[in-house]
CSV table of C-alpha atoms and ligand atoms in Angstrom, one decimal:
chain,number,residue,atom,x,y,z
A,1191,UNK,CA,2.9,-18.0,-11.8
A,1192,UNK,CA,0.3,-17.9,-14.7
A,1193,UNK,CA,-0.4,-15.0,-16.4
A,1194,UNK,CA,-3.2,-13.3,-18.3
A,1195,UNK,CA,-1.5,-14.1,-21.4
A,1196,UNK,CA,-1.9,-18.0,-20.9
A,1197,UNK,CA,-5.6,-17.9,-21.2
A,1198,UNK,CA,-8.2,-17.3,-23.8
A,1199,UNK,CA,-10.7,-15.8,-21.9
A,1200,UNK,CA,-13.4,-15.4,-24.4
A,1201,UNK,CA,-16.7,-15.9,-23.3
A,1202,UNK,CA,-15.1,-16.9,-19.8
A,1203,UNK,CA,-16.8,-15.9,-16.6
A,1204,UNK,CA,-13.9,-14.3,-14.8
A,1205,UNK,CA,-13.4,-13.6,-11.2
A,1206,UNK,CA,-11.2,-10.7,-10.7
A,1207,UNK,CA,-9.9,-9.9,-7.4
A,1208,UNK,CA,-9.1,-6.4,-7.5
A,1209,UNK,CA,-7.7,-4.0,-4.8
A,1210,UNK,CA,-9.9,-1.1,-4.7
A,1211,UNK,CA,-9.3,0.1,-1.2
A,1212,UNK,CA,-9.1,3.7,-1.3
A,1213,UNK,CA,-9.4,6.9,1.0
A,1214,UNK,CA,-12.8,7.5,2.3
A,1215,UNK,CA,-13.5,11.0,3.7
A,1216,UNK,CA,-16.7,12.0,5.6
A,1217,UNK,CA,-17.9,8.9,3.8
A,1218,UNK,CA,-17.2,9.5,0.3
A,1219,UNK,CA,-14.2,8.0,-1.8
A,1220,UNK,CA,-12.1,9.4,-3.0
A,1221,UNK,CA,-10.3,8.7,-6.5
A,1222,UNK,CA,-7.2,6.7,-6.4
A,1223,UNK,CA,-4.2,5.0,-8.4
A,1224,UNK,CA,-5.8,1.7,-7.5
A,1225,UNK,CA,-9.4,2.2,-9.0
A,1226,UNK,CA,-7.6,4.0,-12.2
A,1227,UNK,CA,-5.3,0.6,-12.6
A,1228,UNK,CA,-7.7,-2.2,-11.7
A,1229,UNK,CA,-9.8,-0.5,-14.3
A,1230,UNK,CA,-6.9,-1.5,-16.9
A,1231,UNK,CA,-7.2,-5.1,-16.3
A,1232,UNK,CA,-10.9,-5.0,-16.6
A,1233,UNK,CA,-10.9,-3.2,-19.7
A,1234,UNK,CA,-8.1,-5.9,-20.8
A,1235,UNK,CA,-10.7,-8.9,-20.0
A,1236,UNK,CA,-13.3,-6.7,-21.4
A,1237,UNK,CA,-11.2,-6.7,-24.6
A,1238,UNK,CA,-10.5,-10.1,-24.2
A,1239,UNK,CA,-14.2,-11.1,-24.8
A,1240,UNK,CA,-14.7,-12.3,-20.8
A,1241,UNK,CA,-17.5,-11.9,-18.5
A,1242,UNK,CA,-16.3,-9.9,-15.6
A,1243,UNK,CA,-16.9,-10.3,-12.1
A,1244,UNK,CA,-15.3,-8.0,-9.9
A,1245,UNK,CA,-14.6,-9.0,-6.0
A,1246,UNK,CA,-12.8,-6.8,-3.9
A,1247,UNK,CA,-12.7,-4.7,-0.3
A,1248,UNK,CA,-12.9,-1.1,1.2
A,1249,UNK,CA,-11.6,-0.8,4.7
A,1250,UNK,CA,-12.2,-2.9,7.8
A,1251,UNK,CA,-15.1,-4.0,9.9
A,1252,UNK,CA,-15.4,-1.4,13.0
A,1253,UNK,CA,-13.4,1.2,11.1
A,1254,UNK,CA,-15.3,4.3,9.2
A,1255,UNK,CA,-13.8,3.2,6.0
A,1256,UNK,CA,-15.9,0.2,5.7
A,1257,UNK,CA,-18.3,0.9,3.2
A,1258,UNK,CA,-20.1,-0.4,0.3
A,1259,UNK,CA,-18.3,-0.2,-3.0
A,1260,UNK,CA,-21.3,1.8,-5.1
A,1261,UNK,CA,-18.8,4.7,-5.5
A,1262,UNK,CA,-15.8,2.6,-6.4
A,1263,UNK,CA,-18.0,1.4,-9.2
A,1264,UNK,CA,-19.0,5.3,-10.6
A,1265,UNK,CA,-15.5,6.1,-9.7
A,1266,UNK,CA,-14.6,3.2,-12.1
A,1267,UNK,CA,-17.5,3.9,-14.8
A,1268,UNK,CA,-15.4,7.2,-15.4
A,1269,UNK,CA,-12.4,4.9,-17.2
A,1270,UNK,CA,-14.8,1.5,-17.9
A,1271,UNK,CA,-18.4,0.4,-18.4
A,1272,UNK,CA,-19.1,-1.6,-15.3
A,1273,UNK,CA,-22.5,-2.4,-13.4
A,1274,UNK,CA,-22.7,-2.3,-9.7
A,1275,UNK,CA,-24.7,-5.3,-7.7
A,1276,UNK,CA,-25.5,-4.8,-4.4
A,1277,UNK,CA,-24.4,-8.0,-2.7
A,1278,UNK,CA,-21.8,-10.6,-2.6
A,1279,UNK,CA,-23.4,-13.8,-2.7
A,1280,UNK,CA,-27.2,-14.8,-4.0
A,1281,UNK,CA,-30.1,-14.4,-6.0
A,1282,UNK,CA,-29.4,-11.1,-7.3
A,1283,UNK,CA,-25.3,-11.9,-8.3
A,1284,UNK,CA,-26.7,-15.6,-9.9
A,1285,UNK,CA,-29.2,-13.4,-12.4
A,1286,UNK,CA,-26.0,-10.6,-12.9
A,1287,UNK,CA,-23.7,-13.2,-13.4
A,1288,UNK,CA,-26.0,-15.0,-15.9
A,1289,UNK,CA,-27.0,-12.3,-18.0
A,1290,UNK,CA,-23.1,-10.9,-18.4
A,1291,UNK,CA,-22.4,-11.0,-22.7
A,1292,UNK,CA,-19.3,-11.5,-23.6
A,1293,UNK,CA,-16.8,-7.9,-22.8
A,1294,UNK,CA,-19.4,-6.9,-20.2
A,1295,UNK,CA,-18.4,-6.5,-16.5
A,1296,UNK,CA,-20.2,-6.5,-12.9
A,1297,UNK,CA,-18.5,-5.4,-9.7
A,1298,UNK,CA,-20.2,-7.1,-6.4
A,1299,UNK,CA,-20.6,-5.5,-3.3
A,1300,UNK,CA,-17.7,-5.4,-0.4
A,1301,UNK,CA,-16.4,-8.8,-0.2
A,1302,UNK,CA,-15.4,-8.1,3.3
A,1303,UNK,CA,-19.2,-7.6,4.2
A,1304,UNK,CA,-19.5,-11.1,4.5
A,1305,UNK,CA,-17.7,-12.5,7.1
A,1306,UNK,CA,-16.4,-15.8,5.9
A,1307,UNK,CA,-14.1,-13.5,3.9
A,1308,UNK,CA,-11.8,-14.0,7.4
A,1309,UNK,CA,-12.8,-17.6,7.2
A,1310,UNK,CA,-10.5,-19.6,4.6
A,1311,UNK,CA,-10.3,-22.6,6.5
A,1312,UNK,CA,-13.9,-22.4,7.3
A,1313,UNK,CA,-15.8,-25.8,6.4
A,1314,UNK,CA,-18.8,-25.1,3.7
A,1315,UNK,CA,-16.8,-21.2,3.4
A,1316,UNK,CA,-20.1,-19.2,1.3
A,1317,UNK,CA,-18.2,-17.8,-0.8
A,1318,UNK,CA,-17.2,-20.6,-2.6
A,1319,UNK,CA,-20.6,-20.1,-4.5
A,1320,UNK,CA,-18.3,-17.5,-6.4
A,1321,UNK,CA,-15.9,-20.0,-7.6
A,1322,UNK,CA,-18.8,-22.4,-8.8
A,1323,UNK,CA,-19.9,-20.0,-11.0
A,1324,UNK,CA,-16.9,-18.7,-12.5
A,1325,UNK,CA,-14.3,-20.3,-15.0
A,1326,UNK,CA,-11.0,-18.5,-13.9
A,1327,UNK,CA,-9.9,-16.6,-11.3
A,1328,UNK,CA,-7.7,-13.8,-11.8
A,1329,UNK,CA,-5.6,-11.8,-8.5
A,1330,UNK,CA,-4.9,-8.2,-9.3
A,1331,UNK,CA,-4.4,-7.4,-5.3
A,1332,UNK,CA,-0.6,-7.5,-4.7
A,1333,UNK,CA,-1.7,-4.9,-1.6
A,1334,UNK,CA,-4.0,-7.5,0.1
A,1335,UNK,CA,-1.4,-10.7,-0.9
A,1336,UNK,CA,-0.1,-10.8,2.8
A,1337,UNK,CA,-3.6,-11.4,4.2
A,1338,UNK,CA,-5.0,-15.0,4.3
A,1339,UNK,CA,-8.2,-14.0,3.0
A,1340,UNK,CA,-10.6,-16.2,1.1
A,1341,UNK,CA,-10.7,-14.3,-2.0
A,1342,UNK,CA,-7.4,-14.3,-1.9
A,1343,UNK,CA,-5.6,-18.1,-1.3
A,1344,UNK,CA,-9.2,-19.9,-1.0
A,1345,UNK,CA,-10.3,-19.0,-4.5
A,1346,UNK,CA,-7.2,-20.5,-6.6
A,1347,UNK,CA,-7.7,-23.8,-4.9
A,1348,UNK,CA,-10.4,-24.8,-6.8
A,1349,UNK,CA,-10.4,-22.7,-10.4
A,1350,UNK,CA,-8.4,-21.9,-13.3
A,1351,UNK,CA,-6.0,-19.3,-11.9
A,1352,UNK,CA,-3.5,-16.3,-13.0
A,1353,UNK,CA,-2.2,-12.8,-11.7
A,1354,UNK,CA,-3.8,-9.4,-13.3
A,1355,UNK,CA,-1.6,-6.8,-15.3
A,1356,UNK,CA,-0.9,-5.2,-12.0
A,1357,UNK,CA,0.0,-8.3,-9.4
A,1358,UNK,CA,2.4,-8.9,-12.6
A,1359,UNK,CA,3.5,-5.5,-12.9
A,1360,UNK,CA,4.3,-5.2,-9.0
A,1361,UNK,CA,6.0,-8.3,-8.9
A,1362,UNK,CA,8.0,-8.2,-11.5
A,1363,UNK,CA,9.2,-4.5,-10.4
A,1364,UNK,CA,9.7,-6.0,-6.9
A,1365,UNK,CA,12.4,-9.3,-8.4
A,1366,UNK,CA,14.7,-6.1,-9.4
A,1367,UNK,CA,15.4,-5.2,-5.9
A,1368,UNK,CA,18.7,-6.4,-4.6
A,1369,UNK,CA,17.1,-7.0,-0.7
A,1370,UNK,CA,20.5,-7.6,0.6
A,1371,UNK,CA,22.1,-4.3,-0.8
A,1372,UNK,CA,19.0,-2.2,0.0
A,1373,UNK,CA,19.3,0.8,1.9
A,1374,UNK,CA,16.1,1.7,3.4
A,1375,UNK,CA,13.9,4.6,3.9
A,1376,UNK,CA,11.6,4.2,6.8
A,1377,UNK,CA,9.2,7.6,7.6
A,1378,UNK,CA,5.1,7.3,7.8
A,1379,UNK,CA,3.1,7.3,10.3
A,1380,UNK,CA,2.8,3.3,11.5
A,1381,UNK,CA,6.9,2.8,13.1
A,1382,UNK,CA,6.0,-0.3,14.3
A,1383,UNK,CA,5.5,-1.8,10.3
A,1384,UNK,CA,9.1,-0.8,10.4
A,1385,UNK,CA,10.7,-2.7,13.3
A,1386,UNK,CA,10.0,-6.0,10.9
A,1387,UNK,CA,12.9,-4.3,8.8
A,1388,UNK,CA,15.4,-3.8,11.3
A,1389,UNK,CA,17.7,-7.3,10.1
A,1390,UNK,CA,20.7,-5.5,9.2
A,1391,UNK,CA,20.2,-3.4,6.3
A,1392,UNK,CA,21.4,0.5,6.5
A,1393,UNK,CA,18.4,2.3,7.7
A,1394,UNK,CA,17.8,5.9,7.8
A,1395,UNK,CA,14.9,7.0,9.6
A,1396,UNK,CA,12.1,9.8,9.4
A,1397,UNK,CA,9.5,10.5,10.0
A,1398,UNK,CA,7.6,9.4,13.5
A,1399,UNK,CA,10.0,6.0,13.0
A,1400,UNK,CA,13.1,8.1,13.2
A,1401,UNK,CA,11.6,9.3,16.3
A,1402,UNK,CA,11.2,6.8,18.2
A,1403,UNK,CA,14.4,5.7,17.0
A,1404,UNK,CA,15.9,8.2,19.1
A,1405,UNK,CA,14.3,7.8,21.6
A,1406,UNK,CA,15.1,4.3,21.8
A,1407,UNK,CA,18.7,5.4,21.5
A,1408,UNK,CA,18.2,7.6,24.7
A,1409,UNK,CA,17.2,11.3,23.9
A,1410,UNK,CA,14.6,12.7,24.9
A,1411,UNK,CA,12.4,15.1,22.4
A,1412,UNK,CA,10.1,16.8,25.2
A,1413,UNK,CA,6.7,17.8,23.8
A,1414,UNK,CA,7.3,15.3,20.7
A,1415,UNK,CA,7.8,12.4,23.3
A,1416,UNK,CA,4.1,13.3,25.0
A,1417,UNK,CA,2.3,13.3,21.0
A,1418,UNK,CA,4.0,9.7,20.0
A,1419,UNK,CA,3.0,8.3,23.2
A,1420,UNK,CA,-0.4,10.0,23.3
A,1421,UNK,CA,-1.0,8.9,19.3
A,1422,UNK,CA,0.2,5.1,20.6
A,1423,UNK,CA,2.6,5.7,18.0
A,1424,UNK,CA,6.2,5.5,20.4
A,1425,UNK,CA,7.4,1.8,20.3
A,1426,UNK,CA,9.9,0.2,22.1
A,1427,UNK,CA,12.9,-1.1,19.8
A,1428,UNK,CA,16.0,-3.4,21.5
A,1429,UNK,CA,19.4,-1.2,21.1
A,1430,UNK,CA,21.0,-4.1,18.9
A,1431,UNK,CA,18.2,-3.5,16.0
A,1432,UNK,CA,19.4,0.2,16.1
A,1433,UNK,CA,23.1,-0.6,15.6
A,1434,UNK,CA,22.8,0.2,11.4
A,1435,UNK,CA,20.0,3.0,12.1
A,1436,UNK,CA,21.2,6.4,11.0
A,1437,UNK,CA,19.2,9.0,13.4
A,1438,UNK,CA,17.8,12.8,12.5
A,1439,UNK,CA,20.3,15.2,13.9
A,1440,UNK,CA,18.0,18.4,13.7
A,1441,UNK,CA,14.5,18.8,13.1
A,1442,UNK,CA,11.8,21.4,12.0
A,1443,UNK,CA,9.3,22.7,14.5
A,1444,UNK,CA,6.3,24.9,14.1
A,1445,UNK,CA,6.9,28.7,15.3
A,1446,UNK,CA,4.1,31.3,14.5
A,1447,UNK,CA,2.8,28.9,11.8
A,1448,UNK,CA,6.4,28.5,10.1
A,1449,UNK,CA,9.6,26.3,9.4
A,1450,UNK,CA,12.2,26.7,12.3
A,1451,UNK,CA,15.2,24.0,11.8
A,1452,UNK,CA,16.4,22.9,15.8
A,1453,UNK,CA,19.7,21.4,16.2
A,1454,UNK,CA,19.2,18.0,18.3
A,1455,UNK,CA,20.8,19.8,21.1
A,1456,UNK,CA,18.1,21.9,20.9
A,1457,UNK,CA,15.8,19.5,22.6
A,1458,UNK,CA,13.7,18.4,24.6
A,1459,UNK,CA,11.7,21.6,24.2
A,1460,UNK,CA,7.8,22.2,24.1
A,1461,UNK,CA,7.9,21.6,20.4
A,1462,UNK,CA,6.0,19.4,18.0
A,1463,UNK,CA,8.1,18.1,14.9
A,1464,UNK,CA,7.2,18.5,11.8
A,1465,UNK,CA,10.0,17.1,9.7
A,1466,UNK,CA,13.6,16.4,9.4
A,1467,UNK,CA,16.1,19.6,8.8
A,1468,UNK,CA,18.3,20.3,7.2
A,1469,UNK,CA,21.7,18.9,8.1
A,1470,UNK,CA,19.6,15.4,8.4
A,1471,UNK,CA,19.0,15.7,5.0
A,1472,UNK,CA,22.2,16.2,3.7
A,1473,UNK,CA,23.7,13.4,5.6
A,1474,UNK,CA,20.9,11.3,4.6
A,1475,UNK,CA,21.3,12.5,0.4
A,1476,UNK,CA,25.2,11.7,1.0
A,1477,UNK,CA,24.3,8.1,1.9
A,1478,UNK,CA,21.8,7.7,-1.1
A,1479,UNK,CA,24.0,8.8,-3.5
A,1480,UNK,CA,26.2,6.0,-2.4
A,1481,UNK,CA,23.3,3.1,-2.8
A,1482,UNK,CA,23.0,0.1,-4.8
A,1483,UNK,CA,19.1,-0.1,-4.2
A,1484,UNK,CA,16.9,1.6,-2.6
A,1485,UNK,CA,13.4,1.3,-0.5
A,1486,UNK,CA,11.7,4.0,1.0
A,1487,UNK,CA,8.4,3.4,2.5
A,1488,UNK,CA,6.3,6.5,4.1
A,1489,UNK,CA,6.9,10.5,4.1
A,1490,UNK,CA,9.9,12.0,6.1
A,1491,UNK,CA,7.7,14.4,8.0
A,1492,UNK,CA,4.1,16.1,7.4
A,1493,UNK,CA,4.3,16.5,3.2
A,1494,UNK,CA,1.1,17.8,3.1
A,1495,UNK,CA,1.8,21.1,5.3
A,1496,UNK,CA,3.3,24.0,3.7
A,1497,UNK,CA,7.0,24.3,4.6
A,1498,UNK,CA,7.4,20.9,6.1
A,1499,UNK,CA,7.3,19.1,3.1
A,1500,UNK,CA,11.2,20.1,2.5
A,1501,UNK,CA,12.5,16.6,3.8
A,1502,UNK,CA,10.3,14.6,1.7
A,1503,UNK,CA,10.7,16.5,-1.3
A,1504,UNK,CA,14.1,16.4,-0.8
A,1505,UNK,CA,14.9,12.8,-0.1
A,1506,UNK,CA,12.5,11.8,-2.9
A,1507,UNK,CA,14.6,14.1,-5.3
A,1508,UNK,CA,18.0,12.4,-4.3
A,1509,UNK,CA,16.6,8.8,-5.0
A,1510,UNK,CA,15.1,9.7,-8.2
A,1511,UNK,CA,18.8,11.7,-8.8
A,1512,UNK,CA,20.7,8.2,-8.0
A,1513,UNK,CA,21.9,5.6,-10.1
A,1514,UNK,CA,20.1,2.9,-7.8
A,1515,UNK,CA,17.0,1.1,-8.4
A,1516,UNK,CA,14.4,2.6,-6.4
A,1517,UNK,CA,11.1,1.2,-5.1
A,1518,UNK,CA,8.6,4.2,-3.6
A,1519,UNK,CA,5.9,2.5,-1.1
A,1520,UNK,CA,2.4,3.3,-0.2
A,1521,UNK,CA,-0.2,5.7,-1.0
A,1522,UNK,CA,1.3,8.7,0.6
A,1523,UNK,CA,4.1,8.6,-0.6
A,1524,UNK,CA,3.1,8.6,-4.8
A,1525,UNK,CA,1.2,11.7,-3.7
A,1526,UNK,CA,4.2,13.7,-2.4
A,1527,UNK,CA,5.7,12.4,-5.8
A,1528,UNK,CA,2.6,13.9,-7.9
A,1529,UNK,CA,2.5,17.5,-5.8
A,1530,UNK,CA,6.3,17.6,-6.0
A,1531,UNK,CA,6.6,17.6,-9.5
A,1532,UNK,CA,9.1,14.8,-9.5
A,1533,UNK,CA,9.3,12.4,-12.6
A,1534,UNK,CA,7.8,9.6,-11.9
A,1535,UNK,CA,10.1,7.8,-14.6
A,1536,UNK,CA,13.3,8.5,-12.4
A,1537,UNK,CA,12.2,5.6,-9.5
A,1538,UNK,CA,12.4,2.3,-10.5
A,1539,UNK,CA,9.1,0.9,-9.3
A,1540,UNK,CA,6.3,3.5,-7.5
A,1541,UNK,CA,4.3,0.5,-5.6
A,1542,UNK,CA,0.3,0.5,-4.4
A,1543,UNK,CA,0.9,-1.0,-1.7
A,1544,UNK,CA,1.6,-0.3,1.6
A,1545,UNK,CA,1.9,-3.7,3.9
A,1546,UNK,CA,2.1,-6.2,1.3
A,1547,UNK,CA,5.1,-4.9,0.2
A,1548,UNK,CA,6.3,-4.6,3.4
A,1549,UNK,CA,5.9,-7.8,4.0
A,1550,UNK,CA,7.6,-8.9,0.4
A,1551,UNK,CA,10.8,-6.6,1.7
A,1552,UNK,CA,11.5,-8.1,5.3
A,1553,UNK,CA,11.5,-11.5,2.9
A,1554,UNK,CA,8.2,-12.9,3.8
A,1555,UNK,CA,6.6,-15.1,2.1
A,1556,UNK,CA,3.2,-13.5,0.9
A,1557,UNK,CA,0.1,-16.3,0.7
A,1558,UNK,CA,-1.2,-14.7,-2.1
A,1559,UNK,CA,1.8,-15.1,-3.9
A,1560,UNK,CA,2.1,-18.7,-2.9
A,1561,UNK,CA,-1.5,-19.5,-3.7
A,1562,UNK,CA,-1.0,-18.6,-7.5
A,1563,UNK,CA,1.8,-21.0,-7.6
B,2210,3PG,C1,-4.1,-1.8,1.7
B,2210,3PG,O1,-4.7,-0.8,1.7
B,2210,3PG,O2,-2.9,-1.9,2.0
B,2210,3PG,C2,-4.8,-3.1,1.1
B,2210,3PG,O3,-5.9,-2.7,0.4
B,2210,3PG,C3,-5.0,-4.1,2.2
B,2210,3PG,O4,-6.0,-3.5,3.0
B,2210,3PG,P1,-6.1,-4.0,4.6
B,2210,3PG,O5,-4.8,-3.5,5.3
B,2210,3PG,O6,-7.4,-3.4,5.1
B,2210,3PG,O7,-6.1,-5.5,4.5
């Protein structure tokens, strides 16, 4: 895989595939890891004497995070000079793209608002307009390499092309991790990403995965059992994928707005569960001190309420405490990191993405990856 370093990108139109995908609340954007690193690599190209075009996504068609990327470009002006065009493809990108001087840099609207985006394989694919008038084509969206998306294994086909400073970063980081000695982590909110990891490996789970674990084993959590099938978030897992799956043995539960810690016994009651307790955590520490290598991917319980983010906290502290090399996943999980105060030099590798990485972990083969060569 080519990297920026094997270029000279001076007076080079370059299209940069960046992953800008952030949080989106009430319809604003909010500020994220991802906008403050993709705005290295610009500044790098910048530096570099290209002309850079910026492509990249926020959210999904149908979902209320599907918007335009005007913020992402103010949200990027705060760290580099970058001009916003409102469109992905036509008269208005031609003129932008014509009048770039060299160390100047454009960002183009939403790639995904244009639907041949979904289309790789699409005869006469619109998009290809892009790669007719660029030179190279540089991928800086590790998070998005498990989609086959145009812009990300069309584009390479037919230009010049390398990975950014932080598709190299990420993969780099990611060759360090002994898969077949890893213990994972599994919490978060999405159990059934999860199940894909279930091949043998030591698990310990948290979060709504380790309860549905559980259930799956056979207990019943009462109230907790109605919430994970009323969220759709309870799935069905065959009793031989559980066979390496170390299970909470207590939880905490919400009494007059505070921490109560219920032995597993203890249940089913009416109770909501907020996090793992205590004796889960110890047994869990005691089997991360003992780890060669280490993946955790999503919080233990609810981090951001006061009280319950004990098990995170905790767990997170014992990784970064342990001689194995660590790799931290997703976006929620780097921000449990930040508010607990954690170093973040202790983990081996704190990743930006969520499913990609996944996907690189249960040893699949990313098409992003495989389009760079
Ligand atoms: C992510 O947020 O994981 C990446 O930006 C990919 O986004 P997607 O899941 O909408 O494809």
């Amino acid at each position: 895989m080519k990297t920026l370093k094997d270029f000279n990108f001076k007076g080079k139109n370059v299209l940069l595939r960046a992953d800008l995908n952030s949080d989106v609340k009430n319809g604003r954007v909010l500020m994220s890891e991802r906008i403050k690193e993709s705005a290295r690599t610009i500044d790098y190209l910048k530096g570099k004497k290209a002309k850079v075009v910026v492509i990249a996504h926020q959210g999904t068609p149908g979902k209320d995070d599907f918007v335009s990327l005007k913020q992402h470009a103010q949200l990027l002006n705060r760290f580099t000079k970058i001009k916003f065009v409102n469109e992905v493809i036509g008269k208005k990108t031609e003129n932008a793209i014509e009048n770039l001087k060299n160390g100047e840099s454009i960002l183009l609207e939403n790639i995904r608002f244009e639907e041949d985006e979904f289309m790789p394989e699409k005869e006469g694919n619109r998009l290809l307009n892009l790669v007719e008038l660029c030179d190279i084509y540089v991928n800086d969206a590790f998070s998005v390499c498990h989609r086959k998306q145009t812009s990300i294994v069309l584009f390479p086909k037919y230009i010049k092309s390398c990975a950014g400073l932080l598709l190299e970063k990420e993969v780099n980081a990611l060759k360090k991790i002994k898969i077949k000695d890893c213990l994972y982590v599994l919490g978060g909110a999405k159990p059934e990403d999860s199940i894909r990891l279930l091949k043998g490996n030591k698990v310990l789970a948290c979060g709504l995965f380790g309860q549905c674990c559980l259930i799956n084993k056979g207990k019943s959590l009462g109230e907790q059992d109605r919430y994970l099938r009323e969220q759709k978030a309870f799935v069905e897992i065959s009793k031989d994928k559980l066979k390496n799956v170390e299970t909470p043995v207590d939880f905490a539960v919400k009494v007059n707005n505070k921490r109560k810690e219920l032995k597993l016994d203890e249940f089913p009651n009416k109770y909501e569960i907020f996090d793992i307790g205590s004796k889960t955590i110890d047994k869990y520490v005691n089997e991360i001190k003992k780890a060669k290598a280490i993946y955790m991917k999503g919080p233990c319980g609810d981090a951001n309420e006061k009280g319950f983010e004990k098990g995170t906290f905790s767990i997170l502290k014992a990784i970064a405490k342990s001689k194995a090399y660590s790799v931290i996943g997703g976006g929620h999980l780097s921000d449990a990191i930040e508010a607990s105060g954690i170093n973040k030099k202790k983990f081996g590798h704190i990743s930006l993405s969520g499913g990609a990485l996944l996907n690189y972990v249960a040893g699949e083969k990313l098409p992003g990856l495989e389009a760079l060569g």
